[in-house]
Amino acid sequence: MSDFLIHIHTGPENPTKATLGCLVAATALKAGHDVRVFMAGDGVRLLDPEVIETLEGQGTGKLKDHLAEIEAHGGRLYLSGMSAKARGYDASLLEGHPAEFAMPDVLVGLADEATKVLCY
């Protein structure tokens, strides 16, 4: 099995691309791969509770469903702490998710360790 890093830097302004990243992460986890998701830039907005409830991509499904699958299958979420802070989020954004804030060095380390890196 492969070790995937899914880097999502697209936010709710492009619902199809943003949900596609989460759909791919959930699909890889269900197939038995190790998956870590790093959200940066506007991608951190994908954990905003209002966005989770409403975001749906065209042909790529509902964000809420994909996040539930990622979490149910042991996926880990990393959010850029700098991106979150710049958008007015605090640690409450992480509540209820297997997630943590991370700096660029963590993204670099995850990419180095992964056998596959996909960006959305």
CSV table of C-alpha atoms in Angstrom, one decimal:
chain,number,residue,atom,x,y,z
A,1,MET,CA,0.0,0.0,0.0
A,2,SER,CA,1.0,3.6,-0.6
A,3,ASP,CA,1.4,6.5,1.8
A,4,PHE,CA,-0.5,9.5,0.3
A,5,LEU,CA,-0.2,13.2,1.1
A,6,ILE,CA,-3.2,15.1,-0.2
A,7,HIS,CA,-2.4,18.9,-0.1
A,8,ILE,CA,-5.6,20.9,-0.4
A,9,HIS,CA,-5.1,24.7,-0.9
A,10,THR,CA,-8.4,25.4,-2.6
A,11,GLY,CA,-11.3,26.7,-0.6
A,12,PRO,CA,-15.0,26.8,-0.9
A,13,GLU,CA,-14.8,29.3,-3.7
A,14,ASN,CA,-14.1,26.3,-5.9
A,15,PRO,CA,-16.4,23.6,-4.4
A,16,THR,CA,-15.7,21.0,-7.1
A,17,LYS,CA,-11.9,21.1,-6.7
A,18,ALA,CA,-12.0,21.4,-2.9
A,19,THR,CA,-14.4,18.4,-2.5
A,20,LEU,CA,-12.4,16.4,-5.0
A,21,GLY,CA,-9.4,16.5,-2.8
A,22,CYS,CA,-11.4,15.2,0.1
A,23,LEU,CA,-13.1,12.5,-2.1
A,24,VAL,CA,-9.7,11.2,-3.2
A,25,ALA,CA,-8.4,11.1,0.3
A,26,ALA,CA,-11.5,9.2,1.5
A,27,THR,CA,-11.2,6.8,-1.4
A,28,ALA,CA,-7.5,6.1,-0.8
A,29,LEU,CA,-8.2,5.4,2.9
A,30,LYS,CA,-11.1,3.0,2.1
A,31,ALA,CA,-8.7,1.2,-0.2
A,32,GLY,CA,-6.3,0.6,2.7
A,33,HIS,CA,-3.7,3.3,2.0
A,34,ASP,CA,-2.2,5.6,4.6
A,35,VAL,CA,-3.4,9.2,4.0
A,36,ARG,CA,-2.6,12.5,5.5
A,37,VAL,CA,-4.4,15.7,4.4
A,38,PHE,CA,-2.7,19.1,4.7
A,39,MET,CA,-5.0,22.1,4.2
A,40,ALA,CA,-3.4,25.4,3.5
A,41,GLY,CA,-4.4,28.8,2.1
A,42,ASP,CA,-8.1,28.9,1.6
A,43,GLY,CA,-8.2,25.2,2.1
A,44,VAL,CA,-8.3,25.7,5.9
A,45,ARG,CA,-11.8,27.1,5.4
A,46,LEU,CA,-13.0,23.5,4.7
A,47,LEU,CA,-13.1,22.8,8.4
A,48,ASP,CA,-15.4,25.8,9.1
A,49,PRO,CA,-18.6,24.2,10.4
A,50,GLU,CA,-20.8,26.2,8.0
A,51,VAL,CA,-18.7,25.2,5.1
A,52,ILE,CA,-18.8,21.6,6.1
A,53,GLU,CA,-22.6,21.6,6.2
A,54,THR,CA,-23.1,23.3,2.9
A,55,LEU,CA,-20.3,22.6,0.5
A,56,GLU,CA,-20.9,20.3,-2.4
A,57,GLY,CA,-19.0,19.9,-5.6
A,58,GLN,CA,-20.4,19.3,-9.0
A,59,GLY,CA,-20.0,15.5,-9.4
A,60,THR,CA,-17.6,15.3,-6.5
A,61,GLY,CA,-20.1,15.0,-3.6
A,62,LYS,CA,-20.6,16.6,-0.3
A,63,LEU,CA,-17.7,17.8,1.9
A,64,LYS,CA,-19.5,16.6,5.0
A,65,ASP,CA,-19.7,13.0,3.7
A,66,HIS,CA,-16.0,13.0,2.6
A,67,LEU,CA,-14.7,14.3,5.9
A,68,ALA,CA,-16.8,11.7,7.8
A,69,GLU,CA,-15.2,9.0,5.7
A,70,ILE,CA,-11.7,10.4,6.1
A,71,GLU,CA,-12.2,10.5,9.9
A,72,ALA,CA,-13.9,7.1,10.1
A,73,HIS,CA,-11.0,5.4,8.3
A,74,GLY,CA,-8.2,6.9,10.3
A,75,GLY,CA,-7.2,9.9,8.2
A,76,ARG,CA,-5.2,12.7,9.8
A,77,LEU,CA,-5.7,16.4,9.0
A,78,TYR,CA,-3.1,19.1,9.3
A,79,LEU,CA,-4.0,22.7,8.8
A,80,SER,CA,-1.6,25.5,8.2
A,81,GLY,CA,-1.6,27.5,11.4
A,82,MET,CA,-0.5,30.6,9.5
A,83,SER,CA,-3.3,30.3,7.0
A,84,ALA,CA,-5.9,29.7,9.7
A,85,LYS,CA,-4.7,32.7,11.7
A,86,ALA,CA,-4.7,35.0,8.7
A,87,ARG,CA,-8.4,34.0,8.1
A,88,GLY,CA,-9.4,34.7,11.7
A,89,TYR,CA,-9.6,31.0,12.9
A,90,ASP,CA,-8.5,29.7,16.2
A,91,ALA,CA,-8.1,26.3,17.8
A,92,SER,CA,-11.9,25.9,17.9
A,93,LEU,CA,-11.7,25.1,14.1
A,94,LEU,CA,-10.1,21.8,15.0
A,95,GLU,CA,-12.7,20.6,17.5
A,96,GLY,CA,-14.2,17.3,16.8
A,97,HIS,CA,-11.7,16.4,14.0
A,98,PRO,CA,-8.5,14.4,14.0
A,99,ALA,CA,-6.6,17.5,13.2
A,100,GLU,CA,-3.8,19.8,14.3
A,101,PHE,CA,-2.3,23.1,13.2
A,102,ALA,CA,1.1,22.7,11.5
A,103,MET,CA,3.8,24.9,10.0
A,104,PRO,CA,5.4,24.6,6.6
A,105,ASP,CA,8.2,22.3,8.0
A,106,VAL,CA,5.5,19.7,8.7
A,107,LEU,CA,4.2,19.9,5.1
A,108,VAL,CA,7.7,19.4,3.8
A,109,GLY,CA,8.2,16.4,6.1
A,110,LEU,CA,4.9,14.8,5.1
A,111,ALA,CA,5.7,15.3,1.4
A,112,ASP,CA,9.2,13.8,1.9
A,113,GLU,CA,7.7,10.7,3.7
A,114,ALA,CA,4.9,10.1,1.3
A,115,THR,CA,5.1,7.8,-1.7
A,116,LYS,CA,2.4,9.8,-3.5
A,117,VAL,CA,1.6,13.5,-3.3
A,118,LEU,CA,-1.6,14.9,-4.8
A,119,CYS,CA,-2.5,18.6,-4.8
A,120,TYR,CA,-5.9,20.2,-5.1
